[in-house]
Amino acid sequence: MAKLYFYFSALWILSQITILAQDSNNQIVVRVTEGVKARVAVANLQTRDETVELNQSTQIFNDVLWNDLALAGVFELIPKSFYPLKLPSQPYDVKFEEWVSEDVGAQNLVYGNSYLQNNQFVVEGRLVDVNTQESIIGNRYRVEPNELGIRSAAHRFADEIILKIGGGIPGVASTKIAFVSNRNGHKEIYTMDYDGFGQKPLTNHRSISLTPRWSSENSRIAYTSYHRGNPDLYFQTVYDQRLISFPIRGGLTTTPAFSPDGERIAFSSSRTRDPEVYISDLRGRKLKRLTRSRGVDISPVWNPKTGREIAFVSDRSGSPQIYVTDDEGIDIRRMVSEGGEAVSPSWSPDGTHIIFSWRRRLSGRFDIYLMDVVTSRYTQLTRDGANNEHPVWSPDSRHIAYESNRFGSRQIFIMLADGTKKIQLTNTGRNTSPSWSNYFKH
């Protein structure tokens, strides 16, 4: 037990130590979008009836849609105070000259109407190019008239808008984030919508659960739990919360990461006393050891673009640093060479960047940095005097979730990949270790 405690302490040290980040001359600047952002007007839906239920439901939809598009980071949303007094409900209501006028200056217009039919909330949502008067989207959404259903319809409409006029990449409004929370007195795995709505527990072990990671198709979450005494790896299905044990046991098994094709899993295990990085299939077969160094090797993450490279953390040089190897454990190279402690790597979905936490001097705190994989140049994304750790990418490569104690206790935040628009998602208990899902199929 003493040896096991040491290994878990090593994991804790790798992920929790604090440092002050400094500026560097070796920097890049990452932009969420290139060029001038499109100016988009988002008119409130017009209700077909004047009932309290319909008005309340429509207000929820309008608020969620606006927030989704504002968080996308790819548009300039025109304030609603500039809009014409009479908002359109149907195509024949649109007076294009009003929306292209100097007062508004819209390039695209989002509008539509809502009504209740057969005990369902129905939205007819439209997107038009106001310069060409071309219709881009004309969709109808039917959902249950509750907040969950209404929000889901708004998320789907927002994601479609982002796909059509935001550069051809789907939005992340319908994605989810898993995280660790102690709000019920134990460390359990929770999930929530990308904007913090609908926070609910996935596990109820009444123990310690750590390091959640989504599978590539979002059907299950892998994590480490002590609920049977030893820190072992488990899978829990998302839809029916069925618990599946991972057969590799002994020592500490933690920091799982599913391969992009969903067929393999990488993880750290101290089954040979020294924590090393392994990969296997999802049943624990075809086990392959990738690292063979003294010290702690932990936190593997796959390159989503190639499925062949793995970044991980190792203290083989004396302090935790980020290394990259192929899936055979060959050609290991260190990514950060300027000292300090670099931990918690996350590879962008397009394979071009790695984000990580770095404390560059022993007297300071962790901050989040972004590195270009090819050039090894980096930029600092947080600089608020707090500990900012465990960053993870969204599936669109435009957003980052992370944990921070900038307001006291550790909470989950999201921000754009250029470090702007930081938003706190959690506030109950202590919340850590976010993991962003992939896209869900509707």
Coordinates of C-alpha atoms in Angstrom, one line a residue:
M1 CA 0.0 0.0 0.0
A2 CA 2.9 2.4 0.7
K3 CA 4.2 1.9 -2.8
L4 CA 0.7 2.4 -4.3
Y5 CA 0.2 5.5 -2.3
F6 CA 3.5 6.9 -3.6
Y7 CA 2.4 6.3 -7.2
F8 CA -0.9 8.0 -6.6
S9 CA 0.9 10.9 -4.9
A10 CA 3.1 11.1 -8.0
L11 CA 0.0 11.4 -10.2
W12 CA -1.4 14.1 -7.9
I13 CA 1.9 16.0 -8.0
L14 CA 2.0 15.8 -11.8
S15 CA -1.5 17.3 -12.0
Q16 CA -1.8 19.7 -9.1
I17 CA 1.5 21.6 -8.4
T18 CA 1.2 25.3 -9.1
I19 CA 3.6 27.8 -10.8
L20 CA 3.7 31.3 -12.4
A21 CA 3.9 31.3 -16.2
Q22 CA 6.0 33.9 -17.9
D23 CA 6.0 35.5 -21.4
S24 CA 8.3 34.0 -24.0
N25 CA 9.9 35.3 -27.2
N26 CA 9.2 31.9 -28.8
Q27 CA 5.5 32.4 -29.4
I28 CA 2.8 32.0 -32.0
V29 CA -0.6 33.7 -32.0
V30 CA -3.6 31.4 -32.7
R31 CA -6.7 32.9 -34.3
V32 CA -10.0 31.2 -34.0
T33 CA -11.0 32.5 -37.5
E34 CA -9.2 34.1 -40.3
G35 CA -10.3 37.3 -42.0
V36 CA -13.2 39.5 -41.1
K37 CA -16.1 37.8 -39.2
A38 CA -19.5 37.7 -40.8
R39 CA -22.0 40.2 -39.4
V40 CA -25.1 38.1 -38.3
A41 CA -28.4 39.4 -37.1
V42 CA -30.3 36.9 -34.9
A43 CA -33.9 38.0 -34.7
N44 CA -36.1 36.7 -31.9
L45 CA -38.6 34.0 -33.1
Q46 CA -42.1 35.3 -33.6
T47 CA -44.8 33.3 -31.8
R48 CA -47.9 32.3 -33.7
D49 CA -50.0 32.4 -30.5
E50 CA -50.0 34.5 -27.4
T51 CA -49.9 32.0 -24.6
V52 CA -47.8 32.0 -21.5
E53 CA -46.4 28.6 -22.3
L54 CA -45.4 29.4 -25.8
N55 CA -43.9 32.8 -24.9
Q56 CA -41.8 31.2 -22.1
S57 CA -40.6 28.3 -24.4
T58 CA -39.8 30.7 -27.2
Q59 CA -37.8 33.0 -24.8
I60 CA -35.7 30.0 -23.7
F61 CA -35.0 29.1 -27.4
N62 CA -34.1 32.7 -28.3
D63 CA -31.7 33.0 -25.4
V64 CA -29.9 29.7 -26.0
L65 CA -29.6 30.3 -29.7
W66 CA -28.0 33.7 -29.2
N67 CA -25.6 32.4 -26.6
D68 CA -24.6 29.4 -28.8
L69 CA -23.8 31.7 -31.7
A70 CA -22.0 34.2 -29.5
L71 CA -19.8 31.4 -28.0
A72 CA -19.0 30.0 -31.5
G73 CA -16.3 32.6 -32.0
V74 CA -16.9 32.8 -35.7
F75 CA -19.5 35.6 -36.1
E76 CA -20.0 39.2 -35.1
L77 CA -23.5 39.2 -33.7
I78 CA -25.3 42.5 -34.4
P79 CA -26.9 43.9 -31.2
K80 CA -30.7 43.5 -31.3
S81 CA -31.2 47.2 -30.5
F82 CA -30.2 48.0 -34.1
Y83 CA -32.9 45.7 -35.6
P84 CA -36.1 47.0 -37.4
L85 CA -39.1 47.2 -35.1
K86 CA -41.1 44.6 -37.0
L87 CA -39.2 41.3 -37.1
P88 CA -39.9 38.7 -39.8
S89 CA -41.7 35.4 -39.1
Q90 CA -42.0 34.1 -42.7
P91 CA -39.9 34.7 -45.9
Y92 CA -42.4 37.1 -47.3
D93 CA -42.0 39.3 -44.1
V94 CA -38.3 40.0 -44.7
K95 CA -37.6 43.5 -46.0
F96 CA -34.0 43.0 -47.1
E97 CA -33.3 46.7 -47.5
E98 CA -33.8 47.2 -43.8
W99 CA -31.2 44.5 -42.9
V100 CA -28.6 45.7 -45.3
S101 CA -29.0 49.3 -44.3
E102 CA -26.2 51.3 -42.8
D103 CA -27.9 51.1 -39.3
V104 CA -27.9 47.3 -39.3
G105 CA -25.3 46.2 -41.9
A106 CA -26.1 42.5 -41.7
Q107 CA -24.7 39.9 -44.0
N108 CA -26.8 37.1 -42.8
L109 CA -30.2 37.0 -41.0
V110 CA -31.5 34.3 -38.6
Y111 CA -35.3 34.4 -38.1
G112 CA -38.3 32.2 -37.8
N113 CA -41.5 31.4 -35.8
S114 CA -42.7 29.1 -33.1
Y115 CA -45.9 27.4 -32.1
L116 CA -47.4 24.5 -30.1
Q117 CA -48.8 21.6 -32.0
N118 CA -49.9 18.1 -30.7
N119 CA -48.2 18.8 -27.4
Q120 CA -44.9 19.6 -29.0
F121 CA -42.9 22.8 -29.3
V122 CA -42.3 23.5 -33.0
V123 CA -39.7 25.9 -34.5
E124 CA -39.4 27.0 -38.1
G125 CA -35.9 28.4 -38.3
R126 CA -34.4 30.1 -41.3
L127 CA -31.1 31.6 -42.3
V128 CA -30.7 33.9 -45.3
D129 CA -28.0 35.8 -47.0
V130 CA -29.4 39.3 -47.0
N131 CA -27.1 40.5 -49.9
T132 CA -28.1 37.8 -52.4
Q133 CA -31.5 37.1 -50.7
E134 CA -30.5 33.4 -50.9
S135 CA -32.1 31.0 -48.5
I136 CA -29.4 29.0 -46.7
I137 CA -31.4 27.1 -44.0
G138 CA -35.1 26.3 -43.7
N139 CA -35.6 23.7 -41.0
R140 CA -38.4 22.6 -38.7
Y141 CA -37.7 21.3 -35.2
R142 CA -40.2 19.4 -33.1
V143 CA -39.4 18.7 -29.5
E144 CA -41.0 18.1 -26.2
P145 CA -42.2 21.4 -24.6
N146 CA -39.7 21.3 -21.7
E147 CA -36.5 23.1 -21.2
L148 CA -34.3 20.1 -22.2
G149 CA -36.1 19.7 -25.5
I150 CA -36.2 23.4 -26.2
R151 CA -32.5 23.8 -25.5
S152 CA -31.7 20.8 -27.7
A153 CA -33.6 22.3 -30.6
A154 CA -31.8 25.7 -30.2
H155 CA -28.4 23.8 -30.1
R156 CA -29.2 21.9 -33.3
F157 CA -30.2 25.1 -35.1
A158 CA -27.1 26.9 -33.9
D159 CA -24.8 24.1 -35.0
E160 CA -26.4 24.1 -38.4
I161 CA -25.9 27.8 -38.8
I162 CA -22.3 27.5 -37.7
L163 CA -21.7 24.7 -40.2
K164 CA -23.2 26.7 -43.1
I165 CA -21.6 30.1 -42.6
G166 CA -18.9 29.5 -40.1
G167 CA -16.3 27.8 -42.2
G168 CA -17.8 24.4 -42.9
I169 CA -17.0 23.0 -39.4
P170 CA -20.0 22.0 -37.2
G171 CA -20.7 23.9 -34.0
V172 CA -20.3 22.3 -30.6
A173 CA -23.6 23.4 -29.0
S174 CA -24.9 19.8 -28.9
T175 CA -21.7 18.3 -27.3
K176 CA -21.2 17.5 -23.7
I177 CA -18.4 17.7 -21.1
A178 CA -17.6 15.1 -18.4
F179 CA -15.8 16.1 -15.2
V180 CA -15.1 15.2 -11.6
S181 CA -17.1 16.8 -8.8
N182 CA -17.2 16.4 -5.1
R183 CA -20.5 18.2 -4.6
N184 CA -22.2 15.2 -3.0
G185 CA -19.3 14.5 -0.6
H186 CA -17.5 12.1 -2.9
K187 CA -15.5 12.4 -6.1
E188 CA -17.9 11.3 -8.8
I189 CA -18.0 11.6 -12.6
Y190 CA -20.6 14.1 -13.9
T191 CA -21.7 15.2 -17.3
M192 CA -23.2 18.5 -18.6
D193 CA -24.0 20.3 -21.8
Y194 CA -21.1 22.3 -23.3
D195 CA -22.6 25.5 -21.8
G196 CA -22.9 24.1 -18.3
F197 CA -26.6 23.2 -18.4
G198 CA -27.9 19.8 -17.1
Q199 CA -25.2 18.9 -14.7
K200 CA -25.8 15.4 -13.5
P201 CA -23.9 12.5 -12.0
L202 CA -22.8 9.6 -14.2
T203 CA -21.4 7.5 -11.3
N204 CA -22.5 6.9 -7.8
H205 CA -19.7 4.9 -6.3
R206 CA -19.5 7.0 -3.1
S207 CA -15.7 6.7 -3.4
I208 CA -13.0 8.4 -5.5
S209 CA -13.4 8.6 -9.3
L210 CA -10.9 10.4 -11.5
T211 CA -9.7 11.2 -15.0
P212 CA -12.8 10.7 -17.2
R213 CA -12.4 10.3 -20.9
W214 CA -15.1 10.0 -23.6
S215 CA -15.0 7.1 -26.1
S216 CA -14.7 8.2 -29.8
E217 CA -18.4 7.5 -30.5
N218 CA -19.6 9.0 -27.1
S219 CA -21.2 5.7 -25.9
R220 CA -19.0 5.3 -22.8
I221 CA -16.7 7.1 -20.5
A222 CA -13.5 5.5 -19.1
Y223 CA -12.2 6.6 -15.7
T224 CA -10.3 5.4 -12.6
S225 CA -12.2 4.5 -9.5
Y226 CA -11.3 3.3 -6.0
H227 CA -14.8 2.0 -5.3
R228 CA -13.6 -1.6 -5.0
G229 CA -10.5 -0.6 -3.1
N230 CA -7.8 -0.5 -5.7
P231 CA -7.5 2.4 -8.3
D232 CA -8.6 0.4 -11.4
L233 CA -9.9 1.4 -14.8
Y234 CA -13.7 1.2 -15.6
F235 CA -16.0 2.0 -18.5
Q236 CA -19.5 3.3 -17.8
T237 CA -22.0 3.5 -20.6
V238 CA -23.6 6.9 -21.0
Y239 CA -27.1 6.0 -21.9
D240 CA -27.9 3.2 -19.5
Q241 CA -25.0 3.8 -17.0
R242 CA -23.9 0.1 -17.2
L243 CA -20.5 -0.5 -15.4
I244 CA -17.9 -2.5 -17.3
S245 CA -14.6 -3.5 -15.6
F246 CA -11.3 -3.2 -17.4
P247 CA -9.5 -6.5 -17.0
I248 CA -6.0 -5.1 -16.4
R249 CA -5.5 -4.7 -12.7
G250 CA -2.8 -4.3 -10.1
G251 CA -1.2 -1.1 -9.0
L252 CA -2.6 2.2 -10.3
T253 CA -4.4 2.2 -13.7
T254 CA -5.4 5.7 -14.7
T255 CA -5.5 8.5 -17.3
P256 CA -7.3 6.5 -20.1
A257 CA -7.5 7.7 -23.7
F258 CA -9.5 6.1 -26.5
S259 CA -7.9 5.9 -29.9
P260 CA -9.5 7.9 -32.7
D261 CA -10.9 4.7 -34.3
G262 CA -12.4 3.6 -31.0
E263 CA -10.6 0.2 -31.2
R264 CA -7.8 0.8 -28.6
I265 CA -7.2 2.5 -25.4
A266 CA -4.0 4.0 -24.0
F267 CA -3.5 4.3 -20.2
S268 CA -0.9 4.5 -17.4
S269 CA -0.4 1.4 -15.2
S270 CA 2.0 0.7 -12.3
R271 CA 1.5 -3.1 -12.8
T272 CA 5.3 -3.5 -13.0
R273 CA 5.7 -1.1 -10.0
D274 CA 6.8 1.8 -12.1
P275 CA 4.0 3.7 -13.8
E276 CA 4.4 3.2 -17.6
V277 CA 2.2 3.9 -20.7
Y278 CA 0.4 1.0 -22.3
I279 CA -2.0 0.5 -25.1
S280 CA -4.5 -2.4 -25.6
D281 CA -7.8 -3.2 -27.2
L282 CA -10.9 -2.4 -25.2
R283 CA -10.9 -5.8 -23.6
G284 CA -7.4 -5.5 -22.3
R285 CA -6.0 -7.8 -25.0
K286 CA -3.0 -7.2 -27.3
L287 CA -1.3 -5.3 -24.4
K288 CA 1.7 -3.3 -25.5
R289 CA 4.0 -1.4 -23.3
L290 CA 5.2 1.9 -24.8
T291 CA 7.5 3.4 -22.2
R292 CA 10.4 1.9 -20.2
S293 CA 11.9 4.6 -18.1
R294 CA 12.4 5.1 -14.4
G295 CA 9.9 7.5 -12.9
V296 CA 6.3 8.2 -13.7
D297 CA 4.9 8.0 -17.3
I298 CA 1.3 9.1 -17.4
S299 CA -1.5 11.0 -19.2
P300 CA -1.3 9.6 -22.8
V301 CA -3.3 11.3 -25.5
W302 CA -3.6 10.3 -29.2
N303 CA -3.1 12.4 -32.2
P304 CA -6.7 12.4 -33.5
K305 CA -5.6 13.1 -37.0
T306 CA -3.2 10.2 -37.5
G307 CA -4.1 7.8 -34.7
R308 CA -0.5 6.8 -34.6
E309 CA 1.2 9.3 -32.3
I310 CA 0.8 9.6 -28.6
A311 CA 1.7 12.5 -26.3
F312 CA 2.3 11.7 -22.6
V313 CA 3.9 13.1 -19.5
S314 CA 7.1 11.8 -17.9
D315 CA 9.4 12.9 -15.1
R316 CA 12.3 10.9 -16.6
S317 CA 14.3 14.2 -16.9
G318 CA 13.7 15.1 -13.3
S319 CA 10.5 17.1 -13.6
P320 CA 7.3 16.3 -15.4
Q321 CA 7.6 17.1 -19.2
I322 CA 5.6 16.3 -22.3
Y323 CA 6.9 13.7 -24.7
V324 CA 5.6 12.3 -28.0
T325 CA 6.1 8.8 -29.3
D326 CA 4.5 6.6 -32.0
D327 CA 2.1 3.8 -31.1
E328 CA 5.1 1.3 -31.1
G329 CA 7.0 3.3 -28.4
I330 CA 9.7 4.3 -30.9
D331 CA 11.1 7.7 -31.6
I332 CA 10.3 9.4 -28.3
R333 CA 11.0 13.1 -28.3
R334 CA 10.5 15.8 -25.7
M335 CA 8.2 18.7 -26.8
V336 CA 8.9 21.4 -24.2
S337 CA 12.6 22.0 -23.5
E338 CA 12.6 25.2 -21.4
G339 CA 12.2 23.5 -18.0
G340 CA 9.6 23.9 -15.3
E341 CA 6.8 21.4 -15.3
A342 CA 4.7 20.7 -18.4
V343 CA 1.7 18.4 -17.9
S344 CA -1.8 17.5 -19.1
P345 CA -1.4 17.5 -22.9
S346 CA -4.4 17.5 -25.2
W347 CA -4.1 17.1 -29.0
S348 CA -6.3 19.3 -31.2
P349 CA -8.8 17.3 -33.4
D350 CA -7.0 18.6 -36.5
G351 CA -3.7 17.3 -35.2
T352 CA -1.8 20.6 -35.5
H353 CA -1.6 21.8 -31.9
I354 CA -1.2 20.5 -28.4
I355 CA -2.5 22.4 -25.4
F356 CA -1.0 21.8 -21.9
S357 CA -0.5 23.2 -18.4
W358 CA 2.9 24.6 -17.7
R359 CA 4.5 26.1 -14.7
R360 CA 7.7 27.6 -15.9
R361 CA 9.2 28.5 -12.5
L362 CA 8.9 26.6 -9.2
S363 CA 7.6 29.7 -7.3
G364 CA 4.6 30.2 -9.4
R365 CA 1.4 28.8 -10.9
F366 CA 0.2 26.7 -13.8
D367 CA -1.1 28.4 -16.9
I368 CA -2.4 27.0 -20.2
Y369 CA -0.2 27.1 -23.3
L370 CA -0.8 26.1 -26.9
M371 CA 2.0 24.6 -29.0
D372 CA 2.4 24.2 -32.7
V373 CA 3.4 20.5 -33.1
V374 CA 5.5 21.1 -36.2
T375 CA 7.5 24.2 -35.1
S376 CA 7.3 23.7 -31.3
R377 CA 6.4 27.4 -31.0
Y378 CA 3.8 28.2 -28.3
T379 CA 1.6 30.9 -26.9
Q380 CA 0.2 31.5 -23.4
L381 CA -3.6 31.4 -23.2
T382 CA -4.2 32.2 -19.5
R383 CA -2.4 34.8 -17.3
D384 CA -4.8 35.6 -14.4
G385 CA -2.6 34.7 -11.4
A386 CA -4.6 31.4 -10.8
N387 CA -3.9 27.8 -11.4
N388 CA -5.3 26.9 -14.8
E389 CA -5.0 23.2 -15.5
H390 CA -6.2 20.1 -17.4
P391 CA -7.1 21.7 -20.7
V392 CA -9.0 19.7 -23.3
W393 CA -10.1 20.5 -26.8
S394 CA -13.6 20.7 -28.2
P395 CA -14.2 18.6 -31.4
D396 CA -14.2 21.7 -33.6
S397 CA -10.7 22.8 -32.5
R398 CA -12.1 26.2 -31.7
H399 CA -12.7 25.8 -27.9
I400 CA -10.9 24.6 -24.8
A401 CA -12.3 23.4 -21.5
Y402 CA -10.1 23.6 -18.4
E403 CA -10.2 23.9 -14.6
S404 CA -9.2 27.0 -12.7
N405 CA -9.2 28.4 -9.2
R406 CA -9.3 32.0 -10.4
F407 CA -12.3 32.7 -8.2
G408 CA -11.4 30.5 -5.2
S409 CA -12.3 26.8 -5.5
R410 CA -11.5 24.8 -8.6
Q411 CA -14.2 25.1 -11.3
I412 CA -14.7 24.2 -15.0
F413 CA -14.3 27.0 -17.5
I414 CA -14.4 27.1 -21.3
M415 CA -12.7 29.6 -23.6
L416 CA -12.0 30.1 -27.3
A417 CA -8.7 28.6 -28.6
D418 CA -7.1 32.1 -28.7
G419 CA -7.7 32.5 -25.0
T420 CA -10.7 34.9 -25.2
K421 CA -14.3 34.6 -24.0
K422 CA -13.5 32.7 -20.7
I423 CA -16.8 31.5 -19.2
Q424 CA -17.3 29.6 -15.9
L425 CA -19.6 26.6 -16.2
T426 CA -19.7 25.1 -12.7
N427 CA -20.0 26.6 -9.2
T428 CA -21.2 23.8 -6.8
G429 CA -18.5 22.0 -5.0
R430 CA -15.0 21.4 -6.4
N431 CA -15.0 20.5 -10.1
T432 CA -12.0 19.3 -12.0
S433 CA -10.6 17.2 -15.0
P434 CA -12.9 18.1 -17.9
S435 CA -13.2 15.9 -20.9
W436 CA -15.0 17.1 -24.0
S437 CA -17.2 14.7 -26.0
N438 CA -17.1 14.2 -29.8
Y439 CA -20.1 15.2 -31.9
F440 CA -23.3 13.3 -31.2
K441 CA -25.4 11.9 -34.0
H442 CA -29.0 13.3 -34.0

